[in-house]
PDB file of C-alpha atoms in Angstrom:
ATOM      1  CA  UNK A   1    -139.607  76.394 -69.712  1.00 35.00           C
ATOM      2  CA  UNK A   2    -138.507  78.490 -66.605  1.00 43.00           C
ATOM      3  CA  UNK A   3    -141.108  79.930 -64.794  1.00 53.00           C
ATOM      4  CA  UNK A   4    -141.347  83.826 -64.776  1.00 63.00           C
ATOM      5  CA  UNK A   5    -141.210  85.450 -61.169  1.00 75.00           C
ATOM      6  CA  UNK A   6    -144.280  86.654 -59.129  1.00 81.00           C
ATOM      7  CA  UNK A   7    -145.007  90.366 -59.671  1.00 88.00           C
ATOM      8  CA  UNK A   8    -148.428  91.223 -57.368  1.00 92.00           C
ATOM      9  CA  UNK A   9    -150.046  94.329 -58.838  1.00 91.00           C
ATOM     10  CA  UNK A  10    -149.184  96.062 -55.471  1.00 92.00           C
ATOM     11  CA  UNK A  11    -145.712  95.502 -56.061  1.00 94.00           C
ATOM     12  CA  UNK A  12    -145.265  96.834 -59.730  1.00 92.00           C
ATOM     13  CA  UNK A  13    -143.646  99.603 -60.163  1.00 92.00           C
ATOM     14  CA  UNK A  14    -142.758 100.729 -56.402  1.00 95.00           C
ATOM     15  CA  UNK A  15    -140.452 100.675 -53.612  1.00 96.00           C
ATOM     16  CA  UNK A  16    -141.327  98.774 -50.554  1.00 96.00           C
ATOM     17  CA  UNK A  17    -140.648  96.728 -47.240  1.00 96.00           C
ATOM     18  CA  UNK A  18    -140.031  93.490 -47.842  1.00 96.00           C
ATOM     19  CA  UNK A  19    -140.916  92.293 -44.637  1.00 95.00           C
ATOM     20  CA  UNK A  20    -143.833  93.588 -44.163  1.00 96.00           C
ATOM     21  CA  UNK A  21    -144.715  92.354 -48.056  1.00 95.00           C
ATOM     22  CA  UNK A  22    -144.280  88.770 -47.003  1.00 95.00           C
ATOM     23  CA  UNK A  23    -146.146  89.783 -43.632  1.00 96.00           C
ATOM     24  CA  UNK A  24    -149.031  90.430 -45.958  1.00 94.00           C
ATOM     25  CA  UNK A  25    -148.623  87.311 -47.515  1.00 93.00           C
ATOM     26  CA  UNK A  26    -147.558  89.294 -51.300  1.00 94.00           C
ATOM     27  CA  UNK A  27    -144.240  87.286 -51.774  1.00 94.00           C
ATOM     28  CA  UNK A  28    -142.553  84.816 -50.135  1.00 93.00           C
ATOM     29  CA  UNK A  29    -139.052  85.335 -48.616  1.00 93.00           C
ATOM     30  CA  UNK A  30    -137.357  83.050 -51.627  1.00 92.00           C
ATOM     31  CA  UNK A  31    -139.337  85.382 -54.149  1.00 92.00           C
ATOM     32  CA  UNK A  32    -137.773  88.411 -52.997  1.00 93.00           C
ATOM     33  CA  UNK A  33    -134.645  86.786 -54.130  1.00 91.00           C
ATOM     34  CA  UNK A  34    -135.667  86.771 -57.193  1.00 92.00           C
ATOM     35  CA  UNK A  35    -134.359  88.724 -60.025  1.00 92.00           C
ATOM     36  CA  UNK A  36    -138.118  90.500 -60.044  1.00 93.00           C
ATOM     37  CA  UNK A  37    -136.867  92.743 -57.031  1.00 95.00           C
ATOM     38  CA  UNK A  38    -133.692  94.726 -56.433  1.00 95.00           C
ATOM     39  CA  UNK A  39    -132.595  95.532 -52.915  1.00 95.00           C
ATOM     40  CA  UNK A  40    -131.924  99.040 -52.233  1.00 96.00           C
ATOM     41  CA  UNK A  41    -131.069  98.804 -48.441  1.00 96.00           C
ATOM     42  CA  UNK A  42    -131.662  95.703 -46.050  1.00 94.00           C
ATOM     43  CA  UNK A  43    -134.830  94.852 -46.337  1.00 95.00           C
ATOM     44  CA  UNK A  44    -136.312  97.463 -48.287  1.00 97.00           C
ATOM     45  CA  UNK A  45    -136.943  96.187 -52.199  1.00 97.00           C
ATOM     46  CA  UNK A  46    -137.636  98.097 -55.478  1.00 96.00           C
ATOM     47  CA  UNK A  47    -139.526  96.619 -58.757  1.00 95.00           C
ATOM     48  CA  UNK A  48    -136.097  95.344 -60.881  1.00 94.00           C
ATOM     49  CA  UNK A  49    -138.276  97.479 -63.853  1.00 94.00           C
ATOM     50  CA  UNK A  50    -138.016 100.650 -62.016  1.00 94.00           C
ATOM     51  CA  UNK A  51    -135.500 103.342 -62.418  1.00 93.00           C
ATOM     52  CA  UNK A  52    -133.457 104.110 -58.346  1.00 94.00           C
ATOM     53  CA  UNK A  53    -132.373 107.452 -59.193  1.00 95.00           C
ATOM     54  CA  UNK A  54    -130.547 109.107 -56.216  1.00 96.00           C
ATOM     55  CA  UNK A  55    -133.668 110.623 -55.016  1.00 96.00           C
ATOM     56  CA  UNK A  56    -135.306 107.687 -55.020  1.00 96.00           C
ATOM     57  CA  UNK A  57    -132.697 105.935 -52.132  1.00 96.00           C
ATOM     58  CA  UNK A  58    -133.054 109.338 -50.798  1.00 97.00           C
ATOM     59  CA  UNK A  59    -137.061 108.933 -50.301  1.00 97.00           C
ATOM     60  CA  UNK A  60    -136.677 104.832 -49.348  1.00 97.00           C
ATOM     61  CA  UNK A  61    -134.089 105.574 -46.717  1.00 97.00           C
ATOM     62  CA  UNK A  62    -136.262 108.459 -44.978  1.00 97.00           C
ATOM     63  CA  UNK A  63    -138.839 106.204 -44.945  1.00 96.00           C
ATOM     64  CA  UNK A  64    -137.531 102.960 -44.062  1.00 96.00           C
ATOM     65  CA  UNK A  65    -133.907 103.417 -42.642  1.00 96.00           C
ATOM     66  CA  UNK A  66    -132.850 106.514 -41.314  1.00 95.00           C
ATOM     67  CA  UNK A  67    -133.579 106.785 -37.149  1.00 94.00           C
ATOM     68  CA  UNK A  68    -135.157 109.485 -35.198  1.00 92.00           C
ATOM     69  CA  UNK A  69    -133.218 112.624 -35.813  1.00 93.00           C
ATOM     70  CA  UNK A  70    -130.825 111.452 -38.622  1.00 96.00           C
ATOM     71  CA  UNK A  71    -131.322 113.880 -41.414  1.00 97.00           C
ATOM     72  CA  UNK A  72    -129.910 113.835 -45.363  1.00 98.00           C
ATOM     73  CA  UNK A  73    -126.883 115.975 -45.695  1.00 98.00           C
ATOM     74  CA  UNK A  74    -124.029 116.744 -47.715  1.00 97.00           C
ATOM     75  CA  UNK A  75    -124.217 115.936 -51.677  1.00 97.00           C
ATOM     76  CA  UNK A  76    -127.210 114.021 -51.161  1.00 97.00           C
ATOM     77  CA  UNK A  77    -129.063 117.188 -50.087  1.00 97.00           C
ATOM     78  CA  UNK A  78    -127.521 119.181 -52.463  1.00 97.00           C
ATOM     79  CA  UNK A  79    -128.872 116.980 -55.205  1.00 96.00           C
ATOM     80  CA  UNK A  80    -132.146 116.773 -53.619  1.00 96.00           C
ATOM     81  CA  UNK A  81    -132.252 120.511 -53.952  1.00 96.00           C
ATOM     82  CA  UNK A  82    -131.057 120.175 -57.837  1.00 92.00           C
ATOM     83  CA  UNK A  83    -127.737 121.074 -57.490  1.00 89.00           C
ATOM     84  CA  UNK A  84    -125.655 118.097 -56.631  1.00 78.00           C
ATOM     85  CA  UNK A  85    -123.393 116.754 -58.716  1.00 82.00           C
ATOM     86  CA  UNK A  86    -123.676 112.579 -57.485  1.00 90.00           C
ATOM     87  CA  UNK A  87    -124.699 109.377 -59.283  1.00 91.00           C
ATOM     88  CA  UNK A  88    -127.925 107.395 -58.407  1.00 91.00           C
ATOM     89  CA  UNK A  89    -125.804 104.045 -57.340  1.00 90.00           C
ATOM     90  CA  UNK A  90    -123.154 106.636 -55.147  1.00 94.00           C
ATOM     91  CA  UNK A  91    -124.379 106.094 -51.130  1.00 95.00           C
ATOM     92  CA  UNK A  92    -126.482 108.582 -49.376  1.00 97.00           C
ATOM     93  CA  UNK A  93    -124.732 111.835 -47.101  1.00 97.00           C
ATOM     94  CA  UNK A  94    -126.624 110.729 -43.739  1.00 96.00           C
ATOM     95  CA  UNK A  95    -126.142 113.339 -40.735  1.00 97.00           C
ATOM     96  CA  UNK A  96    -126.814 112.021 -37.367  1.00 96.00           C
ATOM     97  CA  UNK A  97    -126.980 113.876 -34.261  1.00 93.00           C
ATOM     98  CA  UNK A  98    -123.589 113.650 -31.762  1.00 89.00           C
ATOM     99  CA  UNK A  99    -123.666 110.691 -29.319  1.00 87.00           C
ATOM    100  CA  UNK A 100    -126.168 108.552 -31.453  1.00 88.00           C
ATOM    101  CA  UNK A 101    -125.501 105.044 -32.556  1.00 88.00           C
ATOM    102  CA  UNK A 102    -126.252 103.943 -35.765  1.00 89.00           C
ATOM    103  CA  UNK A 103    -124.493 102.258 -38.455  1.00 79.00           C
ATOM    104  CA  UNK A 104    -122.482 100.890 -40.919  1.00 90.00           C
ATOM    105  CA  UNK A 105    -125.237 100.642 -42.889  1.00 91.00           C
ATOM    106  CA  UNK A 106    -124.392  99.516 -46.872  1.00 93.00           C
ATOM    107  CA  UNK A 107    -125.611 102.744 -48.944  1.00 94.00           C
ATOM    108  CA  UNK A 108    -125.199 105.117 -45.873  1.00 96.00           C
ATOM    109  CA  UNK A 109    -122.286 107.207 -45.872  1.00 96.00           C
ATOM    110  CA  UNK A 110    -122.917 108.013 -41.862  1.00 96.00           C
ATOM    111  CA  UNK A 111    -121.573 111.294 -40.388  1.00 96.00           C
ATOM    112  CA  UNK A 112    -121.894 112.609 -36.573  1.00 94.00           C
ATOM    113  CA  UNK A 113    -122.465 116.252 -35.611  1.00 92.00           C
ATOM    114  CA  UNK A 114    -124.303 118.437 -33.348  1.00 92.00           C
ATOM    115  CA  UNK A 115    -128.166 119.110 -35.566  1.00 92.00           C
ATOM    116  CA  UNK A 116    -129.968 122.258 -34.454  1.00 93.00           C
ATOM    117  CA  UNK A 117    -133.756 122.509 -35.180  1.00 93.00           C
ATOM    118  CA  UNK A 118    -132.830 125.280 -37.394  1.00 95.00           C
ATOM    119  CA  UNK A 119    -130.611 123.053 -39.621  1.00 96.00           C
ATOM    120  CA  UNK A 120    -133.151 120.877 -40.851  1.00 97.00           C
ATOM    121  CA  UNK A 121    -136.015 121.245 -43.034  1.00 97.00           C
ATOM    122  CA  UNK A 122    -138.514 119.403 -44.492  1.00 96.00           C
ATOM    123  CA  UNK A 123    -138.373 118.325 -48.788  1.00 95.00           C
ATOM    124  CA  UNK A 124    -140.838 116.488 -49.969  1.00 93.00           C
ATOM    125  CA  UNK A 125    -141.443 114.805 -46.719  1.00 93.00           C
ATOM    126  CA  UNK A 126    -138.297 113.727 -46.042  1.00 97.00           C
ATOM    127  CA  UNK A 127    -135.469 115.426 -43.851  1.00 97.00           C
ATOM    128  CA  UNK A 128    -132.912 117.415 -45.595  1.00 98.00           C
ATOM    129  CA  UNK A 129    -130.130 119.854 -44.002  1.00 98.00           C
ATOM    130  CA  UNK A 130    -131.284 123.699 -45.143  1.00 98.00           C
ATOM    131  CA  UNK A 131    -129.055 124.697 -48.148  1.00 97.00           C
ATOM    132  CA  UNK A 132    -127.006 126.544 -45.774  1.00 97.00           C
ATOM    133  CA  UNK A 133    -125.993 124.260 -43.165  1.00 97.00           C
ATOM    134  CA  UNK A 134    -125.267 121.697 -45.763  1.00 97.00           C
ATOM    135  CA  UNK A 135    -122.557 124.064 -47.408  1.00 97.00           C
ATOM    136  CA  UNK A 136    -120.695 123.603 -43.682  1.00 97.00           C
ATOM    137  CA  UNK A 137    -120.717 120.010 -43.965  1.00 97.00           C
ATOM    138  CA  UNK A 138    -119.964 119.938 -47.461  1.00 97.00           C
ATOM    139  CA  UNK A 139    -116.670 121.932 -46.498  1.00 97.00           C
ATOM    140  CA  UNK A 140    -116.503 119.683 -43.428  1.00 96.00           C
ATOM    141  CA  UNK A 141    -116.421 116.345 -45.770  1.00 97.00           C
ATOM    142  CA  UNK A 142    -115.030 117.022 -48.998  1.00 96.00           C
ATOM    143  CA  UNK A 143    -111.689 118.424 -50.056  1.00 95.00           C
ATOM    144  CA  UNK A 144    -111.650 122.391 -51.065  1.00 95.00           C
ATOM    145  CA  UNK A 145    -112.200 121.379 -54.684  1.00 96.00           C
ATOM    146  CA  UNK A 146    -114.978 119.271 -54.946  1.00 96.00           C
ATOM    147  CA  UNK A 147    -117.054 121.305 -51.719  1.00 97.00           C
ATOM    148  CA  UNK A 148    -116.262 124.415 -53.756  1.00 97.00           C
ATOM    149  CA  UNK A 149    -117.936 122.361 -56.969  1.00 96.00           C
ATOM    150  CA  UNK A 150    -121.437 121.674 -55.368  1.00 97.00           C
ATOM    151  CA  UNK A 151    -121.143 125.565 -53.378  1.00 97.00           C
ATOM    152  CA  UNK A 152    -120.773 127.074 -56.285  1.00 97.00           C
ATOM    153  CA  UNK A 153    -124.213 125.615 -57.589  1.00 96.00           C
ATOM    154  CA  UNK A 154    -126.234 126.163 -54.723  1.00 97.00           C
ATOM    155  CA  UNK A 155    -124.998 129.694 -54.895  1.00 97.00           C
ATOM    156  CA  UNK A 156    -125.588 129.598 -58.688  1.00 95.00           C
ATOM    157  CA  UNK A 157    -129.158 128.701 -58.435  1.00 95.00           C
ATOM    158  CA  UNK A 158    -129.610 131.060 -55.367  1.00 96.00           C
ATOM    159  CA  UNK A 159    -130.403 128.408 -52.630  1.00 96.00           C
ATOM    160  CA  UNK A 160    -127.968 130.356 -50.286  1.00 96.00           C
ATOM    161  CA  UNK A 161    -126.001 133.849 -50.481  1.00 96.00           C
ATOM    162  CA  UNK A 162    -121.887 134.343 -50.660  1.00 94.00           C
ATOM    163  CA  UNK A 163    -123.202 136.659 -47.297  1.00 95.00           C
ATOM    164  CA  UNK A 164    -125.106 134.055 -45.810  1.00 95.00           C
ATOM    165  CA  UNK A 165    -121.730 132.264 -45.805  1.00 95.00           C
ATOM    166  CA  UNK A 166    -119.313 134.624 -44.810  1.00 93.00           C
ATOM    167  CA  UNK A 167    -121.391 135.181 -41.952  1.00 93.00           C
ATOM    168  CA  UNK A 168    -121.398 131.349 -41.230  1.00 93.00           C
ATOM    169  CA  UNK A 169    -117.779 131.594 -41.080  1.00 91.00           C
ATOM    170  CA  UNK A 170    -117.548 134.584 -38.699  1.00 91.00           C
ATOM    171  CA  UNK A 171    -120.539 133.375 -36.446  1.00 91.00           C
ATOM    172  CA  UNK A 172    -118.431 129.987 -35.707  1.00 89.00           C
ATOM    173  CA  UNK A 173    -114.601 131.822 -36.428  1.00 91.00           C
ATOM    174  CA  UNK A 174    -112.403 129.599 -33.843  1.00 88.00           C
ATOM    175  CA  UNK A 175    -114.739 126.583 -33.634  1.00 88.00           C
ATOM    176  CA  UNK A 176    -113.830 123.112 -35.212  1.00 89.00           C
ATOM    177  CA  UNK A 177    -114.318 123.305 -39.219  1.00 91.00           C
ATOM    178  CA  UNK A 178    -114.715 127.190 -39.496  1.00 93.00           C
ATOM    179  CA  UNK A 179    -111.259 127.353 -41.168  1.00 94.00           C
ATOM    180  CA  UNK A 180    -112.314 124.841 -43.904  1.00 95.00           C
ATOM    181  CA  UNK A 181    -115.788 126.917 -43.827  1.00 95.00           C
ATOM    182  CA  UNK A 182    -113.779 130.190 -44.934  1.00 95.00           C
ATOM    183  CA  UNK A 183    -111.588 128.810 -47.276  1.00 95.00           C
ATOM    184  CA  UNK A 184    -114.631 127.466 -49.297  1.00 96.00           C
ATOM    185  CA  UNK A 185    -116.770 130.669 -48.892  1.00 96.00           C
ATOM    186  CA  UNK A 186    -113.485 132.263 -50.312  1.00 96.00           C
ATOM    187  CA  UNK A 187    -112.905 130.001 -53.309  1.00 97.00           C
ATOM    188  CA  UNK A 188    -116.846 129.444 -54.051  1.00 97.00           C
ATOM    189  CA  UNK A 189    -118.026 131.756 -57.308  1.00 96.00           C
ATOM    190  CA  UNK A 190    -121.666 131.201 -58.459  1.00 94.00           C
ATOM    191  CA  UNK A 191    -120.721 131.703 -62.494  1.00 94.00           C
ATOM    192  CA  UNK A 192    -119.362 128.705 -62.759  1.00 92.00           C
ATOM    193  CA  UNK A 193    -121.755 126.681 -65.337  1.00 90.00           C
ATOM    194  CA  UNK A 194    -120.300 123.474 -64.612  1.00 91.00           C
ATOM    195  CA  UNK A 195    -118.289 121.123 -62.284  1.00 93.00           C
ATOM    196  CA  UNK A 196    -115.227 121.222 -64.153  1.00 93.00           C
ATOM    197  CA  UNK A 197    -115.040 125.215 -64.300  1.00 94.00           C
ATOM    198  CA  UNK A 198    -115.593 125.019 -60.951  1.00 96.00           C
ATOM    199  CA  UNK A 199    -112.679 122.748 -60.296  1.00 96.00           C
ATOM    200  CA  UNK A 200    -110.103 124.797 -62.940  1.00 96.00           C
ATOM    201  CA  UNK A 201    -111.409 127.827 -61.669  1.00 97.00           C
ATOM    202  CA  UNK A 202    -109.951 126.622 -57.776  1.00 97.00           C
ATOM    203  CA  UNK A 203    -106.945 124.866 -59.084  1.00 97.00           C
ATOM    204  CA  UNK A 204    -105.970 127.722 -60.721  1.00 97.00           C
ATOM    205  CA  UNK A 205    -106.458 129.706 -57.534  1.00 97.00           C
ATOM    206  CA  UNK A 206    -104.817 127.187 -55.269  1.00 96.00           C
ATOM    207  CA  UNK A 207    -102.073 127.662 -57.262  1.00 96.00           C
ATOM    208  CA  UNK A 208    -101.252 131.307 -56.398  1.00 96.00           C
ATOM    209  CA  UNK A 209    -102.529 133.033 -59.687  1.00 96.00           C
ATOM    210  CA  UNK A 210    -104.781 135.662 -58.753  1.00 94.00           C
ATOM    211  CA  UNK A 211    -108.567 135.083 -59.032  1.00 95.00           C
ATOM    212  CA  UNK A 212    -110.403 135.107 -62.781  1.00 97.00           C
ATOM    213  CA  UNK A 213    -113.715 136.705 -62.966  1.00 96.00           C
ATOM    214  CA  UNK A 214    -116.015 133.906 -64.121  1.00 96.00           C
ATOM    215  CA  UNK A 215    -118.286 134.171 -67.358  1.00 94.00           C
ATOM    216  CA  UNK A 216    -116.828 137.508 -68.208  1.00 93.00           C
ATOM    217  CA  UNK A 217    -118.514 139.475 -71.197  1.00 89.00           C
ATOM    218  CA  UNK A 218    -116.107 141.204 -73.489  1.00 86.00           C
ATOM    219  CA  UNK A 219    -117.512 144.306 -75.196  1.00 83.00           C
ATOM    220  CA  UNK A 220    -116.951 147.232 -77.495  1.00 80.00           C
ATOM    221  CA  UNK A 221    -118.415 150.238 -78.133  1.00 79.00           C
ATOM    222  CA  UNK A 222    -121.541 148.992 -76.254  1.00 81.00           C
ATOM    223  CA  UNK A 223    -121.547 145.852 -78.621  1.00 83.00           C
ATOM    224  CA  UNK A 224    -121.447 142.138 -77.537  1.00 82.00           C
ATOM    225  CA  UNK A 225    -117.760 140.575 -78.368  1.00 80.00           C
ATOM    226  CA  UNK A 226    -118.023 137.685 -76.784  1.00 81.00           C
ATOM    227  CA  UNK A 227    -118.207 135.851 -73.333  1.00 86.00           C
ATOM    228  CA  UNK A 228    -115.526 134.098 -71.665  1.00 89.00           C
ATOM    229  CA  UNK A 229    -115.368 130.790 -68.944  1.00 92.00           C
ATOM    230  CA  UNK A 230    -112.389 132.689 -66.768  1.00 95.00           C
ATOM    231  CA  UNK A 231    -111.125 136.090 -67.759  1.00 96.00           C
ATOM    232  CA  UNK A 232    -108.087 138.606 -66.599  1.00 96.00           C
ATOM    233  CA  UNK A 233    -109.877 141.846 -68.352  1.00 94.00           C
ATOM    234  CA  UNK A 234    -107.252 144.048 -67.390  1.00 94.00           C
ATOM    235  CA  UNK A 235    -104.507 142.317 -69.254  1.00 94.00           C
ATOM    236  CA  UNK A 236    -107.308 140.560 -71.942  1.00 93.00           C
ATOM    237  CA  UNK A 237    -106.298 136.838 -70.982  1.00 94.00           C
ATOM    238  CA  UNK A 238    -108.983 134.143 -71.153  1.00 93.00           C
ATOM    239  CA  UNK A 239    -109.251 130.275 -70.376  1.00 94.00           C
ATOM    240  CA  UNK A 240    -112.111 128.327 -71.849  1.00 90.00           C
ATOM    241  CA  UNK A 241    -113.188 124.979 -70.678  1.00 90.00           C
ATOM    242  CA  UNK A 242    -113.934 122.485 -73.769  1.00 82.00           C
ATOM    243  CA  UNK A 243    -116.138 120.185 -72.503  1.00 68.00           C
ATOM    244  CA  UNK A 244    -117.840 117.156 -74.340  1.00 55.00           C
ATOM    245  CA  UNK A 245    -120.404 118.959 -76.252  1.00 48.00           C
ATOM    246  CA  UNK A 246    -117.263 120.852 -77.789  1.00 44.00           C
ATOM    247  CA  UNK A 247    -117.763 117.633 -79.952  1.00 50.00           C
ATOM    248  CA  UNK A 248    -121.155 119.262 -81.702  1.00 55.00           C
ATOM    249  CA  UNK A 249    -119.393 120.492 -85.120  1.00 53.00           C
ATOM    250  CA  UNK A 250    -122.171 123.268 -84.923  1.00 55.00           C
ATOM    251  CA  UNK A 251    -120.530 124.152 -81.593  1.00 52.00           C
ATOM    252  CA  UNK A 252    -117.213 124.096 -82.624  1.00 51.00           C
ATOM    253  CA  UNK A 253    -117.950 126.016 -85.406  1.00 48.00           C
ATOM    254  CA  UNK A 254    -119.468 128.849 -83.466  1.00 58.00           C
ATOM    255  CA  UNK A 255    -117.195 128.730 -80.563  1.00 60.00           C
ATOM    256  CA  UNK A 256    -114.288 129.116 -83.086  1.00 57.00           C
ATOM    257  CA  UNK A 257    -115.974 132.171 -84.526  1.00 60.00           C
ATOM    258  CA  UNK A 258    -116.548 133.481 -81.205  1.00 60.00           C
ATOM    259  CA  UNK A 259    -113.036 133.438 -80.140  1.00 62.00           C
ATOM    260  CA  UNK A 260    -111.932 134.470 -83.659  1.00 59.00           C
ATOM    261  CA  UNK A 261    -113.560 138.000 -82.365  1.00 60.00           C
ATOM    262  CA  UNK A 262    -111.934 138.086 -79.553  1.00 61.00           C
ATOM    263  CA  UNK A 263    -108.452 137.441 -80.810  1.00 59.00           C
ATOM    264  CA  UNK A 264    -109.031 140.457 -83.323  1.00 58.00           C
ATOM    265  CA  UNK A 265    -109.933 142.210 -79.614  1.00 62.00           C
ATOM    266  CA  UNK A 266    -105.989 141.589 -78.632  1.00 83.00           C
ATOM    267  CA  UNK A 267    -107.129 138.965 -76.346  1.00 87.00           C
ATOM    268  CA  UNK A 268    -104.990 135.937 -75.223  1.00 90.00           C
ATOM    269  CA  UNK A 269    -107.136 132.503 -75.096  1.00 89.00           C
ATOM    270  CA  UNK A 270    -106.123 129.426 -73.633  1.00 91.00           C
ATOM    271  CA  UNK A 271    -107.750 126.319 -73.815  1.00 89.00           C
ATOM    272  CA  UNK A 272    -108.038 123.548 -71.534  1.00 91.00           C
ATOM    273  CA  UNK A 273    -109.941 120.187 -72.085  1.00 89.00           C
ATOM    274  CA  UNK A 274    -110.611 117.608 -69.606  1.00 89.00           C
ATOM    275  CA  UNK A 275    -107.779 115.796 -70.456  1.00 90.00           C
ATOM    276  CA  UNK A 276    -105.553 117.978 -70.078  1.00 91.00           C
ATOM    277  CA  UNK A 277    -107.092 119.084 -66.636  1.00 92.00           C
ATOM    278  CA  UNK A 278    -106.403 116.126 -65.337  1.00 92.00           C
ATOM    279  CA  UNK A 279    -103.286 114.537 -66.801  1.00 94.00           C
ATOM    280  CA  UNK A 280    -101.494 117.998 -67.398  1.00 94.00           C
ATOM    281  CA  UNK A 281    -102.396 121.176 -65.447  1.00 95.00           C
ATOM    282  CA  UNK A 282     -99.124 122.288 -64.236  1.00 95.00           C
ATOM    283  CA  UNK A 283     -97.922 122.446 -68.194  1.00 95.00           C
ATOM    284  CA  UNK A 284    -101.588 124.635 -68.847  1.00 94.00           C
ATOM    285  CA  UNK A 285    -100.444 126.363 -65.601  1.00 96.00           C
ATOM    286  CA  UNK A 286     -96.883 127.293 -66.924  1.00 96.00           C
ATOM    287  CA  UNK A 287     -98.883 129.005 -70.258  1.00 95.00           C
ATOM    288  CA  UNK A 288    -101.246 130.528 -68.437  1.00 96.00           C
ATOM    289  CA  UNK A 289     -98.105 132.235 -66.041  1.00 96.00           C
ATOM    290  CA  UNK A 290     -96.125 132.578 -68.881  1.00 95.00           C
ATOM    291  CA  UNK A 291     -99.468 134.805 -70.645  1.00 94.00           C
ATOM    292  CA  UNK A 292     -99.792 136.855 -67.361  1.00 95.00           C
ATOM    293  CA  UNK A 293     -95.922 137.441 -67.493  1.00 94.00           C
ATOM    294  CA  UNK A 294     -95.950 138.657 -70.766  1.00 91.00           C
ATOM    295  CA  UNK A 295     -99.296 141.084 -70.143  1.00 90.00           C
ATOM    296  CA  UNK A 296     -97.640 142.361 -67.145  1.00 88.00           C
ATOM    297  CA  UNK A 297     -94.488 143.805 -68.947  1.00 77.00           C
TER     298      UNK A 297
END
C-alpha cells in the first residue's frame, strides 16, 4: 500500500517558502515534490487542498517574489480591487520601475515604466497601482476593447471618475500612451453590467454608429416600461445582450414580457447573443444600420 505524503500541521492549509520549510527541517526537498504541495512560483508552495484564487498568487508573489519597488498593476489590480475580469491560473500584471532588472519569471507578466510614489498604494499589505494609474496601464497593455471592459467597472463601482480620466489624458496630452489613454476615457461608460456589453457596446462604436446610452429606462406617463442594455431613445432602437442566464426559463419568460412592452412602445429591439458577437457581428451590424436607416427617414 503506497504511503500517503507528509502534511506537518504548519503546512496545512497555507502558502509558504519552500526553502525555508526544509530549512526548518518541515519537509524534505523530495517531499515538496510530492503531489501534497502545488508550486505557485519557484520556490514558493501551496497545500494541493487549498483553493489559489488570483488573489491568492497576488498575496504569495508580494510576499515572496516581487523586488523592491515592483508593484501589482494592470488586471491583476483591477481584480484585487473587485473589478477585474481574470482567471485565478491567468499570470499576475507586475509593474516595475524603468531601468530595473527582473525577470522572466513563470506567472509574472513583467512590464517597465516610470512608478511615482503617488501611483502606488497599499491593499491588504501588498502593493497595488491606485485605481487610477492602473486605468493608464490598462490602456497602455490591452487593446481598446478589453481596457475599455475592466474601465468601465472600475468606473462602475466608483473606484475612479470619467473626470479623473479625462484629466489624466490632458495632464500627459503629447507624452507616450496619452493617445491610447483618450481613446479609452472616450469609449469607457460605467452602465455597462457586464464584460460582454462592454465589448458590444465599443464594437459597435468602433464601427462608426453613433454612441448608445447604456441601461436606458423607457417610460410613459411617469410609469416604468422597461429598461434597455444599449438604447437610441430618439429613434426608439434597442440592443439587448442575452447572456447565459438567458437560459433561466423564469428569465426568459420575464425578459420576453418585458420587451413585449416595449414593442407595443414602437420600439425596435435587436438581439445579440454571444455567439453571434463573436462569429457574426458585421451581419448584427448591417440590422442594426439598416434599423437606424429606417428611423432616420
Amino acid at each position: 500500500m503506497a504511503k500517503s505524503a507528509r502534511r506537518p500541521p504548519q503546512l496545512r492549509g497555507r502558502v509558504f517558502q519552500g526553502s525555508r520549510a526544509v530549512a526548518r527541517g518541515l519537509l524534505t526537498r523530495g517531499e515538496l515534490r510530492s503531489r501534497a504541495w502545488r508550486p505557485v512560483f519557484r520556490d514558493v508552495y501551496a497545500d494541493a487542498q487549498l483553493t489559489i484564487s488570483h488573489r491568492t498568487r497576488c498575496l504569495a508573489a508580494a510576499r515572496w517574489v516581487l523586488p523592491p519597488g515592483a508593484v501589482i498593476a494592470g488586471r491583476s489590480a483591477a481584480a484585487l480591487f473587485g473589478a477585474g475580469f481574470i482567471g485565478d491560473a491567468d499570470p499576475l500584471d507586475i509593474l516595475v520601475p524603468a531601468g530595473f532588472r527582473f525577470g522572466p519569471v513563470a506567472g509574472l507578466v513583467v512590464h517597465t515604466g516610470e512608478v511615482a510614489e503617488a501611483d502606488v498604494l497599499s491593499h491588504a499589505g501588498m502593493p497595488v497601482t491606485t485605481p487610477l494609474r492602473t486605468c493608464w496601464d490598462l490602456a497602455q497593455w490591452l487593446d481598446p476593447e478589453e481596457a475599455v471592459v475592466v474601465v468601465d467597472r472600475l468606473l462602475g463601482q466608483r473606484l475612479v471618475r470619467a473626470e479623473q480620466l479625462r484629466e489624466m489624458a490632458d495632464r500627459r496630452r503629447g507624452a507616450r500612451g496619452w493617445k491610447r489613454m483618450l481613446r479609452v476615457t472616450q469609449l469607457a461608460d460605467p452602465g455597462a453590467e457586464s464584460a460582454q456589453e462592454s465589448r458590444l457596446r465599443v464594437r459597435i462604436v468602433l464601427a462608426g454608429v453613433r454612441r448608445p446610452v447604456t441601461q436606458f429606462l423607457v417610460e410613459r406617463d411617469g410609469r416604468f416600461i422597461a429598461r434597455v442594455d444599449l438604447a437610441w431613445p430618439e429613434l426608439k432602437i434597442a440592443v439587448e445582450y442575452d447572456g447565459l442566464w438567458h437560459d433561466d426559463p423564469q428569465q426568459l419568460h420575464r425578459d420576453r414580457r418585458r420587451l413585449n412592452r416595449l414593442l407595443g412602445e414602437d420600439w425596435i429591439v435587436l438581439h445579440v447573443t454571444a455567439q453571434r458577437l463573436r462569429e457574426d457581428f458585421d451581419g448584427f451590424l448591417a440590422e442594426l444600420r439598416q434599423a437606424i436607416r429606417t428611423r432616420t427617414r
